[in-house]
mmCIF file of C-alpha atoms in Angstrom:
data_model
loop_
_atom_site.group_PDB
_atom_site.id
_atom_site.type_symbol
_atom_site.label_atom_id
_atom_site.label_comp_id
_atom_site.label_asym_id
_atom_site.label_seq_id
_atom_site.Cartn_x
_atom_site.Cartn_y
_atom_site.Cartn_z
ATOM 1 C CA MET I 112 0.000 0.000 0.000
ATOM 2 C CA THR I 113 1.404 3.410 -0.949
ATOM 3 C CA GLU I 114 1.591 6.416 1.417
ATOM 4 C CA LEU I 115 -1.300 8.048 -0.439
ATOM 5 C CA THR I 116 -3.497 4.927 -0.115
ATOM 6 C CA ARG I 117 -2.729 4.679 3.615
ATOM 7 C CA PHE I 118 -3.795 8.317 3.994
ATOM 8 C CA GLU I 119 -7.003 7.613 2.103
ATOM 9 C CA SER I 120 -7.805 4.592 4.257
ATOM 10 C CA ARG I 121 -7.269 6.647 7.444
ATOM 11 C CA LEU I 122 -9.475 9.371 6.013
ATOM 12 C CA TYR I 123 -12.128 6.759 5.280
ATOM 13 C CA VAL I 124 -12.033 5.448 8.871
ATOM 14 C CA VAL I 125 -12.269 8.970 10.303
ATOM 15 C CA ALA I 126 -15.190 9.801 8.006
ATOM 16 C CA LEU I 127 -16.940 6.563 8.943
ATOM 17 C CA LEU I 128 -16.551 7.269 12.673
ATOM 18 C CA ALA I 129 -17.873 10.800 12.180
ATOM 19 C CA LEU I 130 -20.901 9.439 10.337
ATOM 20 C CA ILE I 131 -21.620 6.908 13.098
ATOM 21 C CA TYR I 132 -21.297 9.635 15.762
ATOM 22 C CA ALA I 133 -23.547 12.051 13.862
ATOM 23 C CA GLY I 134 -26.126 9.338 13.189
ATOM 24 C CA THR I 135 -26.207 8.244 16.840
ATOM 25 C CA TRP I 136 -26.547 11.853 18.004
ATOM 26 C CA HIS I 137 -29.329 12.427 15.488
ATOM 27 C CA PHE I 138 -31.431 9.524 16.761
ATOM 28 C CA VAL I 139 -30.705 10.088 20.472
ATOM 29 C CA ALA I 140 -31.567 13.771 20.220
ATOM 30 C CA ARG I 141 -34.836 13.162 18.365
ATOM 31 C CA SER I 142 -36.070 10.110 20.187
ATOM 32 C CA PRO I 143 -39.043 10.978 22.432
ATOM 33 C CA ALA I 144 -37.656 8.728 25.167
ATOM 34 C CA ALA I 145 -34.211 10.303 25.162
ATOM 35 C CA PRO I 146 -34.877 13.426 27.251
ATOM 36 C CA ALA I 147 -36.387 11.387 30.056
ATOM 37 C CA GLN I 148 -33.350 9.113 30.095
ATOM 38 C CA ALA I 149 -30.958 12.012 29.946
ATOM 39 C CA SER I 150 -32.488 13.969 32.815
ATOM 40 C CA SER I 151 -32.481 11.200 35.458
ATOM 41 C CA VAL I 152 -36.251 11.332 35.919
ATOM 42 C CA ARG I 153 -37.550 9.788 39.127
ATOM 43 C CA ALA I 154 -40.955 8.214 38.584
ATOM 44 C CA ALA I 155 -41.465 10.637 35.713
ATOM 45 C CA PRO I 156 -45.097 11.106 34.742
ATOM 46 C CA ARG I 157 -46.217 10.375 31.208
ATOM 47 C CA ILE I 158 -45.859 13.416 29.011
ATOM 48 C CA GLU I 159 -48.321 13.858 26.176
ATOM 49 C CA LEU I 160 -48.416 16.175 23.206
ATOM 50 C CA GLN I 161 -51.422 18.481 23.365
ATOM 51 C CA PRO I 162 -52.821 19.809 20.084
ATOM 52 C CA ARG I 163 -54.040 23.010 21.702
ATOM 53 C CA PRO I 164 -53.252 26.571 20.656
ATOM 54 C CA MET I 165 -50.023 27.737 22.258
ATOM 55 C CA ARG I 166 -51.001 31.335 22.770
ATOM 56 C CA ARG I 167 -54.072 30.896 24.950
ATOM 57 C CA ALA I 168 -54.310 29.493 28.469
ATOM 58 C CA ARG I 169 -57.095 29.312 31.025
ATOM 59 C CA THR I 170 -56.747 30.054 34.721
ATOM 60 C CA ARG I 171 -58.947 28.397 37.306
ATOM 61 C CA SER I 172 -58.838 27.223 40.847
ATOM 62 C CA SER I 173 -57.294 23.769 41.148
ATOM 63 C CA MET V 69 -47.485 22.110 24.001
ATOM 64 C CA TRP V 70 -46.868 19.142 26.328
ATOM 65 C CA ALA V 71 -48.869 18.024 29.332
ATOM 66 C CA PHE V 72 -48.367 15.767 32.341
ATOM 67 C CA ARG V 73 -49.979 15.278 35.730
ATOM 68 C CA ALA V 74 -48.378 16.428 38.978
ATOM 69 C CA MET V 75 -49.566 17.765 42.331
ATOM 70 C CA SER V 76 -53.089 16.427 41.635
ATOM 71 C CA THR V 77 -53.475 18.632 38.584
ATOM 72 C CA GLU V 78 -52.495 18.924 34.922
ATOM 73 C CA VAL V 79 -49.331 20.811 34.054
ATOM 74 C CA THR V 80 -48.776 22.098 30.511
ATOM 75 C CA VAL V 81 -45.595 23.454 28.986
ATOM 76 C CA SER V 82 -45.331 25.467 25.774
ATOM 77 C CA VAL V 83 -42.121 26.903 24.324
ATOM 78 C CA PRO V 84 -42.947 28.665 21.050
ATOM 79 C CA GLY V 85 -40.349 28.621 18.315
ATOM 80 C CA VAL V 86 -38.572 25.547 19.659
ATOM 81 C CA PRO V 87 -38.609 22.287 17.634
ATOM 82 C CA GLU V 88 -40.938 19.648 19.007
ATOM 83 C CA PRO V 89 -38.208 17.237 20.267
ATOM 84 C CA ALA V 90 -36.452 20.056 22.118
ATOM 85 C CA GLU V 91 -39.766 21.224 23.601
ATOM 86 C CA HIS V 92 -40.394 17.657 24.730
ATOM 87 C CA ALA V 93 -36.983 17.546 26.394
ATOM 88 C CA ILE V 94 -37.782 20.754 28.282
ATOM 89 C CA ALA V 95 -41.177 19.340 29.328
ATOM 90 C CA ALA V 96 -39.489 16.146 30.565
ATOM 91 C CA THR V 97 -37.041 18.122 32.692
ATOM 92 C CA ILE V 98 -39.921 20.162 34.108
ATOM 93 C CA ALA V 99 -41.950 16.992 34.801
ATOM 94 C CA ALA V 100 -38.992 15.610 36.736
ATOM 95 C CA LEU V 101 -38.789 18.853 38.711
ATOM 96 C CA PHE V 102 -42.489 18.670 39.674
ATOM 97 C CA ALA V 103 -42.167 14.979 40.617
ATOM 98 C CA SER V 104 -39.133 15.687 42.760
ATOM 99 C CA VAL V 105 -40.755 18.651 44.565
ATOM 100 C CA GLU V 106 -43.957 16.687 45.172
ATOM 101 C CA GLU V 107 -42.045 13.701 46.512
ATOM 102 C CA ARG V 108 -40.189 15.919 48.920
ATOM 103 C CA PHE V 109 -42.789 18.403 50.103
ATOM 104 C CA SER V 110 -46.231 16.755 49.842
ATOM 105 C CA ARG V 111 -48.054 16.410 53.154
ATOM 106 C CA PHE V 112 -49.759 13.311 51.760
ATOM 107 C CA ARG V 113 -46.566 11.284 51.326
ATOM 108 C CA ALA V 114 -45.512 9.717 54.601
ATOM 109 C CA GLU V 115 -41.846 9.641 53.636
ATOM 110 C CA SER V 116 -41.651 13.259 52.433
ATOM 111 C CA GLU V 117 -39.474 15.740 54.285
ATOM 112 C CA LEU V 118 -42.588 17.785 55.051
ATOM 113 C CA SER V 119 -44.351 14.773 56.605
ATOM 114 C CA ILE V 120 -41.270 14.026 58.708
ATOM 115 C CA LEU V 121 -41.291 17.638 59.926
ATOM 116 C CA ASN V 122 -45.062 17.454 60.580
ATOM 117 C CA ARG V 123 -44.502 14.323 62.723
ATOM 118 C CA ALA V 124 -41.423 15.552 64.585
ATOM 119 C CA THR V 125 -41.894 15.778 68.336
ATOM 120 C CA SER V 126 -38.669 17.685 68.902
ATOM 121 C CA ALA V 127 -36.388 20.029 66.992
ATOM 122 C CA ILE V 128 -35.090 18.511 63.767
ATOM 123 C CA THR V 129 -32.516 19.422 61.155
ATOM 124 C CA VAL V 130 -34.003 20.113 57.741
ATOM 125 C CA SER V 131 -32.605 20.535 54.228
ATOM 126 C CA PRO V 132 -31.472 23.861 52.749
ATOM 127 C CA GLU V 133 -34.453 23.583 50.362
ATOM 128 C CA MET V 134 -36.856 23.355 53.302
ATOM 129 C CA ILE V 135 -35.213 26.373 54.905
ATOM 130 C CA ALA V 136 -35.617 28.294 51.637
ATOM 131 C CA LEU V 137 -39.311 27.363 51.509
ATOM 132 C CA LEU V 138 -39.874 28.380 55.127
ATOM 133 C CA ARG V 139 -38.049 31.670 54.546
ATOM 134 C CA ALA V 140 -40.274 32.377 51.530
ATOM 135 C CA CYS V 141 -43.359 31.481 53.585
ATOM 136 C CA ARG V 142 -42.318 33.879 56.323
ATOM 137 C CA GLY V 143 -42.056 36.661 53.727
ATOM 138 C CA HIS V 144 -45.563 35.958 52.454
ATOM 139 C CA VAL V 145 -47.000 35.668 55.969
ATOM 140 C CA ASP V 146 -45.559 39.109 56.763
ATOM 141 C CA ALA V 147 -46.706 40.609 53.424
ATOM 142 C CA THR V 148 -50.277 39.418 53.956
ATOM 143 C CA ALA V 149 -50.490 40.122 57.697
ATOM 144 C CA GLY V 150 -51.014 36.418 58.312
ATOM 145 C CA MET V 151 -53.813 35.848 55.797
ATOM 146 C CA PHE V 152 -51.459 33.468 54.023
ATOM 147 C CA ASP V 153 -50.424 30.922 56.610
ATOM 148 C CA PRO V 154 -49.007 27.499 55.647
ATOM 149 C CA SER V 155 -49.609 26.242 59.173
ATOM 150 C CA VAL V 156 -53.266 25.546 58.258
ATOM 151 C CA GLY V 157 -52.376 21.921 57.455
ATOM 152 C CA GLY V 158 -53.961 20.764 60.729
ATOM 153 C CA ALA V 159 -57.095 22.813 60.077
ATOM 154 C CA LEU V 160 -57.362 21.351 56.565
ATOM 155 C CA ALA V 161 -57.085 17.822 57.960
ATOM 156 C CA ALA V 162 -59.634 18.642 60.684
ATOM 157 C CA ALA V 163 -62.025 19.953 58.007
ATOM 158 C CA GLY V 164 -61.690 16.632 56.176
ATOM 159 C CA TYR V 165 -58.864 17.292 53.710
ATOM 160 C CA ASP V 166 -56.679 14.533 55.116
ATOM 161 C CA ARG V 167 -55.572 12.780 51.936
ATOM 162 C CA SER V 168 -54.725 13.605 48.332
ATOM 163 C CA PHE V 169 -57.753 15.242 46.717
ATOM 164 C CA ALA V 170 -60.068 13.558 44.230
ATOM 165 C CA THR V 171 -63.744 14.305 43.720
ATOM 166 C CA GLY V 172 -65.843 12.423 46.296
ATOM 167 C CA VAL V 173 -62.893 10.902 48.142
ATOM 168 C CA LEU V 174 -63.095 13.311 51.084
ATOM 169 C CA ASP V 175 -66.893 13.116 51.575
ATOM 170 C CA ARG V 176 -67.876 12.117 55.140
ATOM 171 C CA ALA V 177 -70.887 12.084 57.411
ATOM 172 C CA HIS V 178 -69.529 14.695 59.812
ATOM 173 C CA VAL V 179 -66.402 16.465 60.998
ATOM 174 C CA THR V 180 -65.186 15.218 64.348
ATOM 175 C CA ASP V 181 -62.114 17.304 65.003
ATOM 176 C CA ALA V 182 -62.041 20.927 66.089
ATOM 177 C CA PRO V 183 -59.500 22.907 64.069
ATOM 178 C CA PRO V 184 -56.162 23.193 65.890
ATOM 179 C CA ARG V 185 -55.117 26.745 66.672
ATOM 180 C CA GLY V 186 -51.679 28.071 65.960
ATOM 181 C CA CYS V 187 -49.887 30.157 63.408
ATOM 182 C CA PHE V 188 -46.728 30.139 61.368
ATOM 183 C CA ALA V 189 -45.026 32.593 63.746
ATOM 184 C CA GLU V 190 -45.011 29.856 66.404
ATOM 185 C CA LEU V 191 -42.676 27.768 64.277
ATOM 186 C CA VAL V 192 -39.121 28.180 65.624
ATOM 187 C CA ILE V 193 -36.675 28.323 62.726
ATOM 188 C CA ASP V 194 -32.919 28.530 63.198
ATOM 189 C CA GLU V 195 -31.836 29.245 59.627
ATOM 190 C CA ALA V 196 -28.098 29.162 60.335
ATOM 191 C CA ALA V 197 -28.249 25.745 62.005
ATOM 192 C CA ARG V 198 -31.111 24.554 59.732
ATOM 193 C CA VAL V 199 -33.053 23.416 62.777
ATOM 194 C CA VAL V 200 -36.846 23.693 63.060
ATOM 195 C CA ARG V 201 -38.969 23.196 66.166
ATOM 196 C CA ARG V 202 -42.700 22.695 65.599
ATOM 197 C CA PRO V 203 -45.426 23.201 68.217
ATOM 198 C CA PRO V 204 -47.355 19.906 68.630
ATOM 199 C CA ASP V 205 -50.582 21.059 66.937
ATOM 200 C CA LEU V 206 -48.971 22.938 64.068
ATOM 201 C CA HIS V 207 -48.913 21.115 60.715
ATOM 202 C CA LEU V 208 -47.599 22.709 57.565
ATOM 203 C CA ASP V 209 -49.205 22.514 54.140
ATOM 204 C CA PHE V 210 -47.430 24.280 51.273
ATOM 205 C CA GLY V 211 -50.350 23.685 48.870
ATOM 206 C CA GLY V 212 -50.790 26.160 46.035
ATOM 207 C CA PHE V 213 -47.859 28.271 47.149
ATOM 208 C CA LEU V 214 -45.517 25.393 46.313
ATOM 209 C CA LYS V 215 -47.295 24.745 43.017
ATOM 210 C CA GLY V 216 -46.794 28.370 41.986
ATOM 211 C CA ARG V 217 -43.199 28.389 43.169
ATOM 212 C CA THR V 218 -42.477 25.226 41.172
ATOM 213 C CA ALA V 219 -44.125 26.730 38.083
ATOM 214 C CA ASP V 220 -41.753 29.705 38.403
ATOM 215 C CA ARG V 221 -38.751 27.375 38.584
ATOM 216 C CA ALA V 222 -40.109 25.452 35.601
ATOM 217 C CA ALA V 223 -40.385 28.663 33.590
ATOM 218 C CA ASP V 224 -36.733 29.393 34.375
ATOM 219 C CA ILE V 225 -35.921 26.058 32.730
ATOM 220 C CA ALA V 226 -38.196 26.752 29.742
ATOM 221 C CA GLY V 227 -36.542 30.057 28.837
ATOM 222 C CA PRO V 228 -37.478 33.664 28.087
ATOM 223 C CA ARG V 229 -40.495 32.889 25.858
ATOM 224 C CA ALA V 230 -42.552 30.144 27.422
ATOM 225 C CA LEU V 231 -45.758 29.221 29.169
ATOM 226 C CA VAL V 232 -45.998 26.908 32.175
ATOM 227 C CA ASP V 233 -49.515 26.229 33.458
ATOM 228 C CA ALA V 234 -49.800 24.247 36.681
ATOM 229 C CA GLY V 235 -53.549 23.775 37.029
ATOM 230 C CA GLY V 236 -54.330 27.464 36.647
ATOM 231 C CA ASP V 237 -51.149 28.860 38.230
ATOM 232 C CA ILE V 238 -49.652 30.131 34.985
ATOM 233 C CA VAL V 239 -46.268 31.682 34.270
ATOM 234 C CA LEU V 240 -46.199 33.594 30.970
ATOM 235 C CA ARG V 241 -42.708 34.569 29.894
ATOM 236 C CA GLY V 242 -42.148 36.975 27.022
ATOM 237 C CA GLY V 243 -44.806 38.126 24.592
ATOM 238 C CA GLY V 244 -46.206 34.809 23.419
ATOM 239 C CA PRO V 245 -45.766 33.057 20.072
ATOM 240 C CA HIS V 246 -46.386 36.227 18.010
ATOM 241 C CA GLY V 247 -44.919 38.806 20.366
ATOM 242 C CA ASP V 248 -48.287 40.493 20.969
ATOM 243 C CA GLY V 249 -48.947 38.886 24.340
ATOM 244 C CA TRP V 250 -50.351 35.730 25.840
ATOM 245 C CA LEU V 251 -54.124 35.451 26.204
ATOM 246 C CA VAL V 252 -55.382 34.172 29.536
ATOM 247 C CA GLU V 253 -59.014 33.222 29.903
ATOM 248 C CA ILE V 254 -60.589 33.303 33.348
ATOM 249 C CA GLU V 255 -62.889 30.371 33.937
ATOM 250 C CA ASP V 256 -66.364 30.934 35.352
ATOM 251 C CA PRO V 257 -66.389 29.196 38.766
ATOM 252 C CA ALA V 258 -70.070 28.318 38.222
ATOM 253 C CA ASP V 259 -69.587 26.851 34.729
ATOM 254 C CA ALA V 260 -66.224 25.437 33.687
ATOM 255 C CA ASP V 261 -67.201 25.687 30.012
ATOM 256 C CA ARG V 262 -67.724 29.438 30.214
ATOM 257 C CA VAL V 263 -65.060 32.164 30.161
ATOM 258 C CA ILE V 264 -65.686 35.263 32.268
ATOM 259 C CA THR V 265 -63.111 37.461 30.602
ATOM 260 C CA THR V 266 -59.796 37.287 28.738
ATOM 261 C CA LEU V 267 -56.593 39.134 29.647
ATOM 262 C CA ARG V 268 -53.542 39.978 27.558
ATOM 263 C CA ILE V 269 -50.396 39.245 29.532
ATOM 264 C CA PHE V 270 -46.708 40.011 28.921
ATOM 265 C CA ASP V 271 -44.053 38.557 31.212
ATOM 266 C CA ARG V 272 -46.206 38.016 34.277
ATOM 267 C CA ALA V 273 -47.977 35.229 36.100
ATOM 268 C CA VAL V 274 -51.580 34.574 37.098
ATOM 269 C CA ALA V 275 -53.264 32.377 39.690
ATOM 270 C CA THR V 276 -56.859 31.803 40.703
ATOM 271 C CA SER V 277 -58.424 30.916 44.042
ATOM 272 C CA ALA V 278 -61.969 29.649 44.412
ATOM 273 C CA PRO V 279 -63.696 26.979 46.464
ATOM 274 C CA ASN V 280 -65.498 25.420 43.487
ATOM 275 C CA ARG V 281 -63.163 22.477 42.784
ATOM 276 C CA ARG V 282 -61.509 21.254 45.988
ATOM 277 C CA ARG V 283 -64.702 20.816 47.996
ATOM 278 C CA TRP V 284 -66.299 17.885 49.753
ATOM 279 C CA ARG V 285 -69.378 16.992 51.737
ATOM 280 C CA THR V 286 -69.360 16.903 55.542
ATOM 281 C CA GLY V 287 -72.856 15.734 56.396
ATOM 282 C CA VAL V 288 -75.332 18.291 55.094
ATOM 283 C CA THR V 289 -72.721 21.027 54.570
ATOM 284 C CA VAL V 290 -69.933 21.485 52.059
ATOM 285 C CA ALA V 291 -66.338 22.191 53.079
ATOM 286 C CA HIS V 292 -63.529 23.524 50.893
ATOM 287 C CA HIS V 293 -59.772 23.957 50.963
ATOM 288 C CA LEU V 294 -59.519 27.731 51.480
ATOM 289 C CA ILE V 295 -58.991 27.900 55.228
ATOM 290 C CA ASP V 296 -59.312 31.271 56.927
ATOM 291 C CA PRO V 297 -56.404 31.438 59.431
ATOM 292 C CA ARG V 298 -58.512 33.749 61.630
ATOM 293 C CA THR V 299 -61.041 30.985 62.313
ATOM 294 C CA GLY V 300 -59.295 27.768 61.277
ATOM 295 C CA LEU V 301 -62.381 26.964 59.197
ATOM 296 C CA PRO V 302 -63.168 26.997 55.470
ATOM 297 C CA SER V 303 -63.609 30.644 54.494
ATOM 298 C CA ALA V 304 -67.045 32.250 54.275
ATOM 299 C CA SER V 305 -65.768 34.890 51.822
ATOM 300 C CA ASP V 306 -68.282 37.043 49.960
ATOM 301 C CA LEU V 307 -66.346 36.403 46.736
ATOM 302 C CA ALA V 308 -66.843 33.472 44.372
ATOM 303 C CA GLN V 309 -63.365 33.596 42.827
ATOM 304 C CA VAL V 310 -60.230 35.718 42.676
ATOM 305 C CA THR V 311 -57.584 35.827 39.935
ATOM 306 C CA VAL V 312 -54.393 37.753 40.667
ATOM 307 C CA ILE V 313 -51.807 38.905 38.132
ATOM 308 C CA ALA V 314 -48.342 39.278 39.704
ATOM 309 C CA PRO V 315 -44.650 39.119 38.773
ATOM 310 C CA THR V 316 -44.410 35.437 39.789
ATOM 311 C CA ALA V 317 -46.830 32.523 40.109
ATOM 312 C CA GLU V 318 -45.732 32.043 43.713
ATOM 313 C CA GLU V 319 -46.818 35.576 44.560
ATOM 314 C CA ALA V 320 -49.952 35.346 42.392
ATOM 315 C CA ASP V 321 -51.053 32.182 44.203
ATOM 316 C CA VAL V 322 -50.427 33.622 47.666
ATOM 317 C CA MET V 323 -52.158 36.897 46.819
ATOM 318 C CA ALA V 324 -55.156 35.259 45.116
ATOM 319 C CA LYS V 325 -55.773 33.231 48.270
ATOM 320 C CA THR V 326 -55.279 36.311 50.449
ATOM 321 C CA VAL V 327 -57.684 38.492 48.439
ATOM 322 C CA TYR V 328 -60.275 35.709 48.419
ATOM 323 C CA LEU V 329 -60.051 35.382 52.214
ATOM 324 C CA LEU V 330 -60.181 39.161 52.723
ATOM 325 C CA GLY V 331 -63.393 39.424 50.724
ATOM 326 C CA ALA V 332 -64.461 42.063 48.193
ATOM 327 C CA ARG V 333 -63.983 45.299 50.116
ATOM 328 C CA ASP V 334 -60.679 44.589 51.876
ATOM 329 C CA GLY V 335 -59.391 42.505 48.980
ATOM 330 C CA ARG V 336 -59.910 45.384 46.559
ATOM 331 C CA ARG V 337 -58.008 47.745 48.872
ATOM 332 C CA PHE V 338 -55.229 45.188 49.289
ATOM 333 C CA VAL V 339 -54.677 44.966 45.519
ATOM 334 C CA LEU V 340 -54.894 48.726 44.909
ATOM 335 C CA ALA V 341 -52.236 49.318 47.583
ATOM 336 C CA ARG V 342 -49.760 47.116 45.656
ATOM 337 C CA PRO V 343 -48.876 48.455 42.183
ATOM 338 C CA SER V 344 -47.256 45.180 41.100
ATOM 339 C CA LEU V 345 -50.603 43.374 41.440
ATOM 340 C CA ALA V 346 -53.851 43.355 39.490
ATOM 341 C CA ALA V 347 -56.894 41.194 40.082
ATOM 342 C CA VAL V 348 -60.202 40.048 38.709
ATOM 343 C CA LEU V 349 -62.791 39.572 41.450
ATOM 344 C CA VAL V 350 -65.791 37.384 40.652
ATOM 345 C CA HIS V 351 -68.866 37.859 42.786
ATOM 346 C CA PRO V 352 -71.514 35.243 43.503
ATOM 347 C CA GLY V 353 -73.923 35.417 40.576
ATOM 348 C CA GLY V 354 -71.115 35.891 38.052
ATOM 349 C CA ALA V 355 -70.512 39.672 38.014
ATOM 350 C CA HIS V 356 -66.839 40.535 37.906
ATOM 351 C CA GLU V 357 -64.617 43.572 38.409
ATOM 352 C CA VAL V 358 -61.062 44.290 37.305
ATOM 353 C CA VAL V 359 -58.840 45.865 39.968
ATOM 354 C CA GLY V 360 -55.482 47.419 39.065
ATOM 355 C CA GLU V 361 -53.655 47.595 35.745
ATOM 356 C CA VAL V 362 -54.216 44.703 33.347
ATOM 357 C CA GLU V 363 -55.374 44.661 29.732
ATOM 358 C CA VAL V 364 -58.780 43.095 29.111
ATOM 359 C CA VAL V 365 -59.154 42.051 25.473
ATOM 360 C CA ASP V 366 -62.825 41.140 25.289
ATOM 361 C CA ALA V 367 -64.519 44.008 27.137
#
């Protein structure tokens, strides 16, 4: 293997590792379960997406 | 917008302009905060630090967080001349509120216990040593004050443009999704499907006190959770509901309770004497009045 080929193979390995890292980060960051795992939730309640308007809220006694 | 249950109510979190996964991550962190605070300071959890303090028969050492809560309580007790008093835990239990609230759970044939007397000032707090001595009949209940305080902490997590609504104790940071304010509807205490009025809010918090939800039957009468520290009994206020707008949800919750207990005349004076507050007083029958500076958008 020539010096140039060795350089290319190293470059390939580095690029592959970068792709794996980026891919892992992509899925961890976007997985709905990830934040709960990352924030050491104790008996965390279920969190649900609410399709309500974001601008308006309603106050009441509770 | 994300929702979860905590402190016997629904909590919602909205962070406009943030991608959905990131908003979910913020909501998860806030849910963990609420769970942690509830675990530590609920009077209905036998192992909570508050329950341990409420059972202590001698002076005990408490956490820095408990000291911070007690210090905040002392400030509110002083600011309201004792109308806010977290030592009503014994009176609440005597009135029948002796377990976590759910509709019908607290109903009973009669009340057997007379309300214990005592006030927050009787609690001996050594802040430097973190030691608290509790008179035997004095039981603390942080209630809505803690819910509002936790909503404020949650809003700090959510950022400068966010909404955190803890069962009606609402922190509204920034100017809303479009920059022209958040809209806050005030529920009719006589009809949950009806809105009494709508306010436009920038960077403030609101809270509402009324006896219409946390109430239960004691024989032929109905009790509720708003204890008047002057009598140790559920309040006989001449108001049906009070909403207060304040810089923080903690203050809004404390002041809404205070104004409700003071009643219409003294409550109105109380709000007008404090420029940082505004209020909407709802009278029995549904008439309402706005006290102080707040923008009404549907008048």
